[in-house]
CSV table of C-alpha atoms in Angstrom, one decimal:
chain,number,residue,atom,x,y,z
A,204,MET,CA,-0.1,0.0,0.0
A,205,SER,CA,1.4,3.5,-1.0
A,206,GLU,CA,1.6,6.4,1.2
A,207,GLY,CA,-1.2,8.1,-0.6
A,208,GLN,CA,-3.4,5.0,-0.2
A,209,THR,CA,-2.6,4.9,3.5
A,210,PHE,CA,-3.4,8.5,3.9
A,211,TYR,CA,-6.9,8.1,2.3
A,212,LEU,CA,-7.6,4.9,4.4
A,213,LEU,CA,-6.9,7.0,7.4
A,214,ILE,CA,-9.0,9.8,6.4
A,215,THR,CA,-11.9,7.5,5.6
A,216,LEU,CA,-11.7,5.8,8.9
A,217,PHE,CA,-11.4,9.0,10.9
A,218,TYR,CA,-14.4,10.4,8.9
A,219,LEU,CA,-16.6,7.5,9.6
A,220,SER,CA,-15.8,7.6,13.1
A,221,SER,CA,-16.7,11.2,13.3
A,222,CYS,CA,-20.1,10.3,11.9
A,223,ILE,CA,-20.8,8.2,15.0
A,224,LYS,CA,-22.4,10.3,17.8
A,225,SER,CA,-22.9,9.2,21.3
A,226,ALA,CA,-25.6,10.2,24.0
A,227,ALA,CA,-26.7,8.9,27.3
A,228,PRO,CA,-29.5,6.3,27.1
A,229,GLY,CA,-32.8,7.9,27.3
A,230,GLY,CA,-32.0,10.8,25.0
A,231,ILE,CA,-33.2,11.2,21.5
A,232,ALA,CA,-31.7,11.9,18.0
A,233,ILE,CA,-33.6,13.5,15.2
A,234,LYS,CA,-32.3,13.9,11.6
A,235,LYS,CA,-33.2,16.3,8.9
A,236,ASN,CA,-33.9,15.1,5.4
A,237,LEU,CA,-34.0,17.3,2.4
A,238,LEU,CA,-37.8,16.9,1.7
A,239,LYS,CA,-39.2,14.7,4.5
A,240,GLY,CA,-38.6,17.1,7.4
A,241,TRP,CA,-37.3,15.8,10.8
A,242,SER,CA,-37.5,12.3,11.8
A,243,ILE,CA,-36.5,10.2,14.8
A,244,ARG,CA,-33.1,8.5,14.5
A,245,GLN,CA,-33.0,5.1,16.3
A,246,PRO,CA,-29.7,4.2,18.1
A,247,MET,CA,-27.5,1.8,16.1
A,248,ALA,CA,-26.0,0.4,19.4
A,249,THR,CA,-26.3,0.8,23.1
A,250,LEU,CA,-23.2,0.3,25.2
A,251,ALA,CA,-24.6,-0.5,28.6
A,252,GLY,CA,-21.2,-0.7,30.2
A,253,VAL,CA,-20.3,2.9,29.6
A,254,GLY,CA,-23.9,4.1,29.5
A,255,LYS,CA,-24.0,5.5,26.0
A,256,SER,CA,-26.2,5.1,23.0
A,257,LEU,CA,-24.5,5.3,19.5
A,258,TYR,CA,-26.2,7.1,16.6
A,259,LEU,CA,-25.1,7.2,12.9
A,260,ALA,CA,-25.2,10.7,11.5
A,261,PRO,CA,-25.9,11.3,7.8
A,262,LEU,CA,-22.8,10.3,5.9
A,263,SER,CA,-22.9,13.5,3.7
A,264,PRO,CA,-22.5,16.9,5.5
A,265,TRP,CA,-25.3,18.4,3.5
A,266,PRO,CA,-28.3,18.4,3.3
A,267,GLY,CA,-28.8,16.1,6.1
A,268,ALA,CA,-28.3,17.0,9.8
A,269,ILE,CA,-28.6,15.3,13.1
A,270,LEU,CA,-29.4,16.7,16.6
A,271,LEU,CA,-29.2,15.0,20.0
A,272,SER,CA,-31.3,15.8,22.9
A,273,SER,CA,-29.7,14.5,26.2
A,274,SER,CA,-31.7,12.5,28.7
A,275,CYS,CA,-30.5,14.9,31.3
A,276,ALA,CA,-32.4,17.6,29.6
A,277,LYS,CA,-35.6,16.5,31.4
A,278,GLN,CA,-33.9,17.5,34.6
A,279,SER,CA,-33.6,21.1,33.5
A,280,ALA,CA,-36.0,23.8,32.8
A,281,LYS,CA,-38.2,22.6,30.0
A,282,ILE,CA,-38.1,24.6,26.8
A,283,THR,CA,-41.5,25.1,25.3
A,284,ARG,CA,-42.4,23.4,22.0
A,285,ALA,CA,-42.7,26.7,20.3
A,286,SER,CA,-39.4,28.0,21.6
A,287,ALA,CA,-37.7,24.7,20.7
A,288,TRP,CA,-39.0,24.8,17.1
A,289,ARG,CA,-37.8,28.4,16.7
A,290,LEU,CA,-34.4,27.4,18.1
A,291,LEU,CA,-34.3,24.4,15.9
A,292,ARG,CA,-35.0,26.4,12.7
A,293,LEU,CA,-32.7,29.2,13.6
A,294,THR,CA,-29.7,26.9,14.3
A,295,HIS,CA,-30.4,24.7,11.3
A,296,ARG,CA,-30.5,27.7,8.9
A,297,ALA,CA,-27.5,29.3,10.5
A,298,THR,CA,-25.4,26.2,9.8
A,299,THR,CA,-26.7,25.7,6.2
A,300,HIS,CA,-23.8,27.5,4.6
A,301,LEU,CA,-21.2,25.8,6.7
A,302,ARG,CA,-22.6,22.4,6.0
A,303,PHE,CA,-22.6,23.2,2.3
A,304,ILE,CA,-18.9,24.2,2.5
A,305,SER,CA,-18.2,21.0,4.4
A,306,LEU,CA,-19.8,19.1,1.5
A,307,LEU,CA,-17.4,20.7,-0.9
A,308,ILE,CA,-14.4,19.7,1.2
A,309,PHE,CA,-16.0,16.2,1.3
A,310,ALA,CA,-16.2,16.1,-2.5
A,311,LEU,CA,-12.8,17.4,-3.0
A,312,PHE,CA,-11.0,15.0,-0.7
A,313,PHE,CA,-13.0,11.9,-1.6
A,314,ALA,CA,-13.7,12.4,-5.4
A,315,VAL,CA,-11.9,15.4,-7.2
A,316,ILE,CA,-8.5,15.1,-5.6
A,317,PRO,CA,-8.1,11.3,-6.3
A,318,TYR,CA,-9.5,11.8,-9.9
A,319,ILE,CA,-7.1,14.7,-10.7
A,320,TYR,CA,-4.1,12.8,-9.2
A,321,TYR,CA,-5.2,9.7,-11.2
A,322,LEU,CA,-5.0,11.9,-14.4
A,323,ASP,CA,-2.0,14.1,-13.8
A,324,GLY,CA,0.0,12.6,-11.0
A,325,ASP,CA,1.9,15.1,-8.9
A,326,SER,CA,1.3,18.1,-11.2
A,327,ILE,CA,0.5,21.7,-10.8
A,328,ARG,CA,-3.0,21.3,-11.3
A,329,THR,CA,-3.2,18.6,-8.6
A,330,ARG,CA,-1.4,21.0,-6.2
A,331,LEU,CA,-3.8,23.8,-6.9
A,332,VAL,CA,-6.8,21.6,-6.3
A,333,ILE,CA,-5.3,20.4,-2.9
A,334,GLY,CA,-4.4,24.2,-2.0
A,335,TYR,CA,-8.0,25.1,-2.8
A,336,ALA,CA,-9.3,22.3,-0.6
A,337,PHE,CA,-7.2,23.5,2.3
A,338,PHE,CA,-8.5,27.0,1.7
A,339,LEU,CA,-11.9,25.8,2.2
A,340,ILE,CA,-10.9,24.1,5.3
A,341,LEU,CA,-9.6,27.3,6.7
A,342,TYR,CA,-12.7,29.1,5.6
A,343,ALA,CA,-15.0,26.6,7.1
A,344,SER,CA,-13.0,26.7,10.3
A,345,LEU,CA,-13.6,30.6,10.5
A,346,CYS,CA,-17.3,30.1,9.7
A,347,PHE,CA,-17.5,27.6,12.5
A,348,PHE,CA,-15.8,30.0,14.9
A,349,CYS,CA,-18.2,32.8,14.1
A,350,ILE,CA,-21.4,30.6,14.4
A,351,HIS,CA,-20.2,28.8,17.5
A,352,ARG,CA,-19.5,32.2,19.2
A,353,ARG,CA,-23.0,33.4,18.2
A,354,PHE,CA,-24.9,30.4,19.8
A,355,VAL,CA,-22.5,29.4,22.7
A,356,PRO,CA,-20.4,32.4,23.5
A,357,LYS,CA,-19.4,31.3,26.9
A,358,ARG,CA,-17.6,28.1,25.5
A,359,LYS,CA,-14.3,30.1,24.4
A,360,ALA,CA,-11.9,27.2,25.2
A,361,GLU,CA,-14.1,24.6,23.4
A,362,ARG,CA,-14.4,27.0,20.5
A,363,ILE,CA,-10.7,27.5,20.1
A,364,LYS,CA,-9.9,23.7,20.5
A,365,HIS,CA,-12.4,22.9,17.7
A,366,LEU,CA,-11.1,25.7,15.5
A,367,LEU,CA,-7.5,24.3,15.6
A,368,LEU,CA,-8.7,20.7,15.2
A,369,ASN,CA,-10.8,21.7,12.1
A,370,ILE,CA,-7.7,23.4,10.5
A,371,ILE,CA,-5.3,20.5,10.9
A,372,SER,CA,-7.9,17.7,10.4
A,373,PRO,CA,-9.9,17.5,7.0
A,374,TRP,CA,-12.4,15.0,8.4
A,375,SER,CA,-13.1,17.2,11.4
A,376,ALA,CA,-13.7,20.1,9.0
A,377,MET,CA,-16.2,18.0,7.1
A,378,ARG,CA,-18.2,17.5,10.2
A,379,CYS,CA,-17.7,20.9,12.1
A,380,SER,CA,-21.3,21.8,12.0
A,381,ASP,CA,-22.2,18.8,14.2
A,382,ASP,CA,-20.3,20.5,17.0
A,383,ILE,CA,-22.8,23.3,16.8
A,384,LEU,CA,-26.0,21.4,16.2
A,385,MET,CA,-25.4,19.1,19.0
A,386,GLN,CA,-24.5,21.4,22.0
A,387,GLY,CA,-25.9,24.5,23.7
A,388,LYS,CA,-29.6,25.1,24.1
A,389,LEU,CA,-30.5,22.4,21.5
A,390,GLN,CA,-29.2,19.7,23.7
A,391,ALA,CA,-31.2,21.0,26.6
A,392,ILE,CA,-34.5,20.5,24.8
A,393,HIS,CA,-36.7,17.8,26.6
A,394,PRO,CA,-36.7,14.5,24.6
A,395,LEU,CA,-40.4,14.6,24.5
A,396,THR,CA,-40.4,18.1,23.1
A,397,MET,CA,-37.8,17.1,20.6
A,398,ALA,CA,-39.9,14.2,19.4
A,399,SER,CA,-43.0,16.4,19.1
A,400,LEU,CA,-41.2,18.3,16.3
A,401,CYS,CA,-40.9,15.4,14.2
A,402,LYS,CA,-43.3,14.3,11.4
A,403,ASP,CA,-46.7,13.0,12.7
A,404,SER,CA,-46.3,9.2,12.4
A,405,GLU,CA,-43.0,9.1,14.2
A,406,ARG,CA,-44.1,11.7,16.8
A,407,THR,CA,-47.3,9.7,17.5
A,408,ALA,CA,-45.3,6.4,17.7
A,409,TYR,CA,-42.8,7.9,20.2
A,410,LEU,CA,-45.2,9.8,22.4
A,411,GLY,CA,-47.6,6.7,22.4
A,412,GLN,CA,-44.9,4.5,23.6
A,413,ALA,CA,-43.6,7.1,26.3
A,414,LEU,CA,-47.3,7.3,27.5
A,415,ARG,CA,-47.8,3.6,27.8
A,416,ASP,CA,-44.4,3.2,29.5
A,417,SER,CA,-45.3,5.9,32.0
A,418,ILE,CA,-48.6,4.0,32.8
A,419,TYR,CA,-47.5,0.4,33.0
A,420,ARG,CA,-43.7,0.3,33.6
A,421,LYS,CA,-42.4,0.3,37.2
A,422,GLU,CA,-39.5,2.8,36.3
A,423,PRO,CA,-40.6,4.7,33.2
A,424,GLN,CA,-38.2,7.2,31.6
A,425,PHE,CA,-40.7,10.0,31.7
A,426,THR,CA,-43.4,10.7,34.1
A,427,LEU,CA,-47.2,10.5,33.3
A,428,GLU,CA,-47.5,14.3,33.9
A,429,GLU,CA,-44.6,15.1,31.5
A,430,VAL,CA,-46.1,12.9,28.7
A,431,LYS,CA,-49.6,14.4,29.2
A,432,SER,CA,-48.2,17.9,29.0
A,433,THR,CA,-46.6,17.2,25.7
A,434,LEU,CA,-49.6,15.4,24.2
A,435,ALA,CA,-51.7,18.4,25.2
A,436,VAL,CA,-49.4,20.8,23.4
A,437,SER,CA,-49.1,18.5,20.4
A,438,GLY,CA,-52.9,18.0,20.0
A,439,ILE,CA,-52.8,14.4,20.5
A,440,LYS,CA,-55.6,12.6,22.4
A,441,GLN,CA,-54.4,10.1,25.1
A,442,SER,CA,-57.2,7.7,24.3
A,443,ASP,CA,-55.8,7.3,20.7
A,444,LEU,CA,-52.5,6.0,22.1
A,445,THR,CA,-53.8,3.4,24.4
A,446,LYS,CA,-56.1,1.5,22.0
A,447,PRO,CA,-55.5,-2.2,21.6
A,448,PRO,CA,-53.5,-3.2,18.5
A,449,VAL,CA,-55.2,-4.5,15.4
A,450,LEU,CA,-55.9,-8.3,15.7
A,451,GLU,CA,-53.9,-9.7,12.7
A,452,SER,CA,-54.2,-13.4,13.5
A,453,ASP,CA,-57.0,-15.6,15.0
A,454,ASP,CA,-54.1,-17.3,17.0
A,455,SER,CA,-53.7,-14.1,19.0
A,456,SER,CA,-56.1,-13.7,21.9
A,457,GLN,CA,-54.0,-11.3,24.1
A,458,TYR,CA,-51.9,-8.2,23.9
A,459,CYS,CA,-49.5,-6.3,26.0
A,460,PRO,CA,-51.0,-2.8,26.9
A,461,CYS,CA,-47.6,-1.4,27.0
A,462,CYS,CA,-45.8,-2.5,23.8
A,463,LEU,CA,-48.9,-3.6,22.0
A,464,THR,CA,-47.3,-6.9,21.1
A,465,THR,CA,-49.9,-9.7,20.6
A,466,PHE,CA,-49.7,-13.1,22.2
A,467,SER,CA,-51.4,-16.4,22.0
A,468,ALA,CA,-53.3,-18.1,24.8
A,469,GLY,CA,-51.1,-19.5,27.6
A,470,THR,CA,-49.0,-16.4,28.3
A,471,ALA,CA,-49.9,-14.2,31.3
A,472,TYR,CA,-47.2,-11.5,31.3
A,473,CYS,CA,-45.0,-9.5,28.8
A,474,GLU,CA,-41.4,-10.2,29.7
A,475,GLU,CA,-40.1,-7.3,27.7
A,476,CYS,CA,-42.2,-4.7,29.6
A,477,ASP,CA,-41.4,-5.5,33.3
A,478,HIS,CA,-43.9,-8.4,33.3
A,479,VAL,CA,-46.9,-6.3,32.6
A,480,PRO,CA,-50.1,-8.4,32.8
A,481,LEU,CA,-51.5,-9.1,29.4
A,482,LYS,CA,-55.1,-8.1,28.3
A,483,SER,CA,-57.5,-10.1,26.3
A,484,PHE,CA,-59.0,-8.9,23.0
A,485,ARG,CA,-62.3,-10.3,24.3
A,486,ASP,CA,-62.2,-8.1,27.3
A,487,PRO,CA,-65.7,-6.6,27.7
A,488,GLU,CA,-64.2,-3.1,28.1
A,489,GLN,CA,-62.4,-3.5,24.8
A,490,GLN,CA,-65.5,-4.7,23.0
A,491,ALA,CA,-67.5,-1.7,24.4
A,492,SER,CA,-64.9,0.6,23.1
């Protein structure tokens, strides 16, 4: 393997590692798609030993984006849904230009420079393209510094550290907007509030599970009052989230009221939900509803 191949292998590995984000279990990650709005990102792994959940950010710096809300956010003063939505839009728009510059750096290092080098070798044109790539790295680093100072002005030491890291590390410059999107006030948004900003289907599914957990689990992540408050602001009826699941098979006669998994006769508890007692589809209360 040549020195150039080794260099690109290292850049690729470092870049992929920078796409993996960690958060404490109980938090939530949402991602922005170009046309589909915000959606909930499920963790790709949970490291119980160190108390971290791992999330994979969009591999391209633009147009996708990812935000993390820490589980400890629920211990802080709760940001209202309207304020959270304004803050989310403001931060996302403020980093749009930076993420586009990061995309150009990404394209230069992983597509343009290898192609030019393949055609011309160590020529003047190759050196000019490399020089332009490092100019964009410097420009992105300065943009990061200004935006970071705008949103988290008190974190001067952290800002200078990331500035220097972005200048000397191409893979860091490609993901520098993540350091703005995943800190400050955005990370202090309550996970339930963050989920309420996503598209309807995912918002309803997340809040529905949170509601049922708060009713049936012994140690739920959120209190029933927290969930009810978020449902009221989101305009979702509690009764719509506690309905029994659709009976898909005649073999299923029971269901778990917490996770809505169906069961056949002979099972009394759902082991996945702290041994919640199962309910029957033939329950008179269910038939009446």
